[in-house]
Coordinates of C-alpha atoms and ligand atoms in Angstrom, one line a residue:
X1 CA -29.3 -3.5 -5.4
X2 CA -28.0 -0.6 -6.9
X3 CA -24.0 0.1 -6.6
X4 CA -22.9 4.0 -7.5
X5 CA -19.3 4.8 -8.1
X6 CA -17.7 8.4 -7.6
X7 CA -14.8 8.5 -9.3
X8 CA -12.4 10.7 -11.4
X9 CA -11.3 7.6 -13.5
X10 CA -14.6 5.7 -14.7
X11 CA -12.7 3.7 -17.2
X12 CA -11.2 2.2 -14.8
X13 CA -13.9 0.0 -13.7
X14 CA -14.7 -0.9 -17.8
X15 CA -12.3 -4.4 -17.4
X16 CA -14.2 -5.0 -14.0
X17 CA -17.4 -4.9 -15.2
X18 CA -16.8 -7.0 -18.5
X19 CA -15.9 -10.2 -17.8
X20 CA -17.1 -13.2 -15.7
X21 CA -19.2 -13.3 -12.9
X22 CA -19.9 -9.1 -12.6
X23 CA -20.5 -9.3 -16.1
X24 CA -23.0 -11.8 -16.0
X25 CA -24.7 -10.3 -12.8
X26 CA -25.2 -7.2 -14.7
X27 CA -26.5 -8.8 -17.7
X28 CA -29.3 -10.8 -15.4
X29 CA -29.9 -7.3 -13.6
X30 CA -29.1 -8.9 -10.3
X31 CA -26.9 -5.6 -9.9
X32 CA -27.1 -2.0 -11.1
X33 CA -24.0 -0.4 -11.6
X34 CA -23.0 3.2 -12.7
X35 CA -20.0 5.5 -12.2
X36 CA -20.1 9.2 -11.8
X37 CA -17.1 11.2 -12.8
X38 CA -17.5 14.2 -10.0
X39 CA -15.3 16.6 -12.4
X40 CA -18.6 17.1 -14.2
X41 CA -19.8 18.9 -11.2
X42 CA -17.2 20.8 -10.8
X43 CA -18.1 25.0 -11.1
X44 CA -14.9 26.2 -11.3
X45 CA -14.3 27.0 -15.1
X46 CA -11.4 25.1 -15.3
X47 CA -13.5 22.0 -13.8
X48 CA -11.1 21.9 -10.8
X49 CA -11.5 19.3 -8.0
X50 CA -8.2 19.8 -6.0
X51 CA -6.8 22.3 -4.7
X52 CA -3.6 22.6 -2.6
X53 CA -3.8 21.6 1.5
X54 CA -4.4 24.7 3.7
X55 CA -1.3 25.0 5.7
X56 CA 1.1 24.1 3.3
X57 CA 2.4 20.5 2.4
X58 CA 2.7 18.3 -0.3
X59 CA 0.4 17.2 -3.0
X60 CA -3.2 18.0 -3.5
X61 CA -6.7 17.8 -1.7
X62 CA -10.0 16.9 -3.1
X63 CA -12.4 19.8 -2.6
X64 CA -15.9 20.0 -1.2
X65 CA -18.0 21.6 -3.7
X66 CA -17.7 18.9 -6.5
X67 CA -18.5 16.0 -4.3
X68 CA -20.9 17.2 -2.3
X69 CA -22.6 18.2 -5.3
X70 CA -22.5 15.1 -7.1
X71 CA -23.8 13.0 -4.0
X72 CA -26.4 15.6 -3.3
X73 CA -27.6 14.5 -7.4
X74 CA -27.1 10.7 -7.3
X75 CA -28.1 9.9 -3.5
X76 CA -31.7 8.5 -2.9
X77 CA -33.4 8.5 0.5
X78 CA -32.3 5.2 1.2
X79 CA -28.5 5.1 -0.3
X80 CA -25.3 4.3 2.1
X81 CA -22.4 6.6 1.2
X82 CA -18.8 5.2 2.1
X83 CA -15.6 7.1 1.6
X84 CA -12.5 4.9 0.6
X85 CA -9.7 5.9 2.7
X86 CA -6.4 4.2 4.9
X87 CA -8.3 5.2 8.0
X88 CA -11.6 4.0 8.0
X89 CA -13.3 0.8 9.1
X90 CA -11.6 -2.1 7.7
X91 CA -13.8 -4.3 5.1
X92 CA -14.2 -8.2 5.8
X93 CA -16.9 -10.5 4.8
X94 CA -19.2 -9.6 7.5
X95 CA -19.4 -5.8 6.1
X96 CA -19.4 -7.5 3.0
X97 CA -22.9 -9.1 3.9
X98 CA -23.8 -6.0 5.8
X99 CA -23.2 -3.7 2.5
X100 CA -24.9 -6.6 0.5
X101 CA -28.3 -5.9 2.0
X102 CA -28.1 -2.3 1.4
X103 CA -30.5 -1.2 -1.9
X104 CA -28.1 1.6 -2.7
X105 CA -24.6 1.7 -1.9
X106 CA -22.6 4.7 -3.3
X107 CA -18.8 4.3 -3.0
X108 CA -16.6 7.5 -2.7
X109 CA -13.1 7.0 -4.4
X110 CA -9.8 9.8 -3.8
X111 CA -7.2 10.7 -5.3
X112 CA -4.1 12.8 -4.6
X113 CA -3.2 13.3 -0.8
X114 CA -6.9 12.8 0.0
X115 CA -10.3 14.8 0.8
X116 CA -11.0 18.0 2.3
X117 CA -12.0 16.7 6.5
X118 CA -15.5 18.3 5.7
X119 CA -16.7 16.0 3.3
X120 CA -17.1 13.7 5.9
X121 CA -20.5 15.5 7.3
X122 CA -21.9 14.0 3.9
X123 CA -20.9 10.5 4.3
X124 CA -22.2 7.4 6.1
X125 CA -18.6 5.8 7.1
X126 CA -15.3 5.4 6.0
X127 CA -14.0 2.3 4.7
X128 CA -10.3 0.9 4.3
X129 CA -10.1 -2.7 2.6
X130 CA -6.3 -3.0 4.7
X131 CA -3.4 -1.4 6.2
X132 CA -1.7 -0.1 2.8
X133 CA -2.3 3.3 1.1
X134 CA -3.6 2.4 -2.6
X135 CA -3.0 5.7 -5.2
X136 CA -6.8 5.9 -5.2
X137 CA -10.0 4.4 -4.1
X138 CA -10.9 2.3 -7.2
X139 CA -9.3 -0.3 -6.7
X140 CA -10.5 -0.5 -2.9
X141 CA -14.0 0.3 -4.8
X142 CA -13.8 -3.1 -6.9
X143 CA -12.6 -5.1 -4.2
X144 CA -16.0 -4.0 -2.3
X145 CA -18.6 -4.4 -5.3
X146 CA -17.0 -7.7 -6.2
X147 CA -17.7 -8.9 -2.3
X148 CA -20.6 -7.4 -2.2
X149 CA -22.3 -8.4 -5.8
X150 CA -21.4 -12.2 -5.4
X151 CA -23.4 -12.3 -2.2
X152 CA -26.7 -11.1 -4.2
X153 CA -29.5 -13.4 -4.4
X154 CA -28.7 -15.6 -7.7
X155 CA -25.2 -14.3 -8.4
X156 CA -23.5 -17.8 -7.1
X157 CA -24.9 -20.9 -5.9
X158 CA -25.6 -20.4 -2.4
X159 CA -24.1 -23.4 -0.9
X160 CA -20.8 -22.1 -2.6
X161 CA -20.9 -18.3 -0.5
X162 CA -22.3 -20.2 2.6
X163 CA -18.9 -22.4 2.8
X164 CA -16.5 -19.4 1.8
X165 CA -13.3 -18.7 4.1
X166 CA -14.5 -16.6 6.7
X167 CA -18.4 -17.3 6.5
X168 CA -18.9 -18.9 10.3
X169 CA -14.8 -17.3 11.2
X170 CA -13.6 -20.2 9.9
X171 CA -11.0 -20.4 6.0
X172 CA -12.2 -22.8 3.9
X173 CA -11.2 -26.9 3.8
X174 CA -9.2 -27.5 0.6
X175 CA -10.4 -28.6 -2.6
X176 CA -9.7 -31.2 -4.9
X177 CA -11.0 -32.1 -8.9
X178 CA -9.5 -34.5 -11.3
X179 CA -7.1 -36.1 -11.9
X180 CA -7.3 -38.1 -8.6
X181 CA -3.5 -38.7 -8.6
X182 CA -1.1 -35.8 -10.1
X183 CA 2.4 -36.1 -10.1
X184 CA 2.0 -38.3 -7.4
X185 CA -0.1 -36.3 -5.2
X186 CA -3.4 -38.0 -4.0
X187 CA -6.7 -36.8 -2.9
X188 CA -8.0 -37.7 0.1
X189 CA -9.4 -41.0 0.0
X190 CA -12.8 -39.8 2.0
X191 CA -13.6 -37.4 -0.7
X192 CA -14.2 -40.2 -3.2
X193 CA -15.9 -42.3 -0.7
X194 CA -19.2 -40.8 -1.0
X195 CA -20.5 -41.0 2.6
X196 CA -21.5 -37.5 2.9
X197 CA -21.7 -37.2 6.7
X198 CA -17.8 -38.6 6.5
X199 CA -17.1 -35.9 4.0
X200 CA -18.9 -33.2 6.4
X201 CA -17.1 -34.1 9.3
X202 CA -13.3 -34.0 7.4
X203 CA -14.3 -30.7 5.4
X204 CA -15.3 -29.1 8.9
X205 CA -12.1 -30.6 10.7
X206 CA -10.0 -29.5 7.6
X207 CA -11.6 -25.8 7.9
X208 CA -10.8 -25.5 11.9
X209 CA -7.2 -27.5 11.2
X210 CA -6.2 -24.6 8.9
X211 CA -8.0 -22.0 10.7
X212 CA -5.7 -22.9 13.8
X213 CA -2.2 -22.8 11.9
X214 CA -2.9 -19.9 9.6
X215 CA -5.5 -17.8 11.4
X216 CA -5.8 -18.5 15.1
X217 CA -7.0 -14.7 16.2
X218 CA -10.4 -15.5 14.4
X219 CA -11.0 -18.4 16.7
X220 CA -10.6 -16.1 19.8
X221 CA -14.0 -15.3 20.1
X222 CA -16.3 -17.8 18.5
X223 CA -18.7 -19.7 20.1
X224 CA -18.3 -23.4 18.7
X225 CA -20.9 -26.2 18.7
X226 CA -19.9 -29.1 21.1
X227 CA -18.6 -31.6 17.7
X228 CA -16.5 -28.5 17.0
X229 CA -15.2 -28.1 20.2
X230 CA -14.5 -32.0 20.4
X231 CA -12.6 -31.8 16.7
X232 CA -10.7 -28.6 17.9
X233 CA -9.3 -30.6 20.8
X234 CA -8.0 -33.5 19.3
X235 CA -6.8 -31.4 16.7
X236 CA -4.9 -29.2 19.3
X237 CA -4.0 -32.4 21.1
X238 CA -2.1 -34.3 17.6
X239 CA -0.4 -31.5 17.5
X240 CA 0.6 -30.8 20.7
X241 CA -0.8 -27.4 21.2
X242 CA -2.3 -26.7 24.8
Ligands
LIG301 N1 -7.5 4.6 -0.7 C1 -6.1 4.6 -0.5 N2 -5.8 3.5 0.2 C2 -6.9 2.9 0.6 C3 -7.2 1.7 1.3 N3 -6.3 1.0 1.9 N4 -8.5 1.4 1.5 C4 -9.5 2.1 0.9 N5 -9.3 3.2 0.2 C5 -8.0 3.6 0.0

């Protein structure tokens, strides 16, 4: 998979793609990964991008000709091409996985007050990662590659993305490594039983325990299997919930 960048602040991604687990996915060419500064495309002689919003107002609006440029010269037939913006769809794991199967994702970052409304006939969606305005789109960018690029083939261990919070709409059971008592604190005895199906049946109890108290609305629409259903109701039932 191949990830493109538009951006007016490439260095920005250079701490992002140097360490850890991006770093290493680069190395082993699980990932491609380039950013394209759209200033170069500017025409204008002064290699203007913004301009100021028709109408009147404050601050300044990204202008068509650079970026449309720019994606005209980096998109292949088969790219995706999401804008970064407050009001697009918002990003969870399941576009996450959706994105991860593309072969070319190119992500649009702004700037400033935001884009010209046209560039949007050159664009596949728009995509917000949450309900907060960010001073640009990198930041929204790296929270999509880094979602994205762990889910290739070979990036993790796939046991690790299969049991993530919000694979199957259910956060993850807690974890627990040495020492086995800290400052008093114990792990559960089960986990250093070594029955595995025991140690199934708490993690999965643990993961719809915590999904209840902390995230209920992802439960609203799930379909569960019967032992999950049975687990569900006695956990409802310990804790007096209806
Ligand atoms: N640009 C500014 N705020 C943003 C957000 N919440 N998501 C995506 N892109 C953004």
């Amino acid at each position: 998979m191949k990830i493109t960048i538009l951006t007016l602040f490439p260095s920005m991604f250079e701490g992002f793609l140097k360490n850890s687990i991006i770093a290493r996915a680069v190395a082993n060419e699980k990932i491609e990964f380039e950013c394209v500064d759209f200033r170069e495309y500017a025409t204008d002689k002064f290699h203007r991008v913004d301009d100021t919003p028709c109408g009147g107002g404050a601050g300044m609006v990204l202008q068509c000709q650079p970026i449309v440029d720019c994606l005209k010269d980096v998109r292949m037939p088969n790219s995706k091409v999401v804008m970064l913006t407050p009001s697009g769809r918002v990003f969870n794991q399941k576009v996450a996985r959706e994105y991860a199967k593309d072969e070319h994702l190119i992500l649009l970052c702004g700037h400033y007050e935001g884009f010209d409304h046209r560039i949007l006939n050159y664009v596949d969606e728009e995509l917000s990662i949450g309900d907060f305005v960010l001073t640009g789109g990198e930041i929204a960018a790296m929270v999509v590659s880094d979602a994205v690029i762990r889910l290739q083939e070979g990036v993790i261990r796939t046991e690790s993305s299969n049991d993530d919070s919000f694979e199957n709409d259910l956060l993850e059971y807690p974890q627990y490594t040495r020492p086995i008592v800290y400052d008093g604190h114990e792990v559960p005895s089960v986990l250093l039983s070594g029955h595995h199906e025991n140690i199934r049946k708490w993690r999965l109890e643990k993961s719809l325990e915590t999904t209840l108290e902390k995230r209920p609305d992802l439960l609203q629409n799930r379909q569960f299997t019967k032992e999950e259903l049975k687990m569900l109701q006695n956990i409802k039932k310990n804790k007096g919930i209806k």
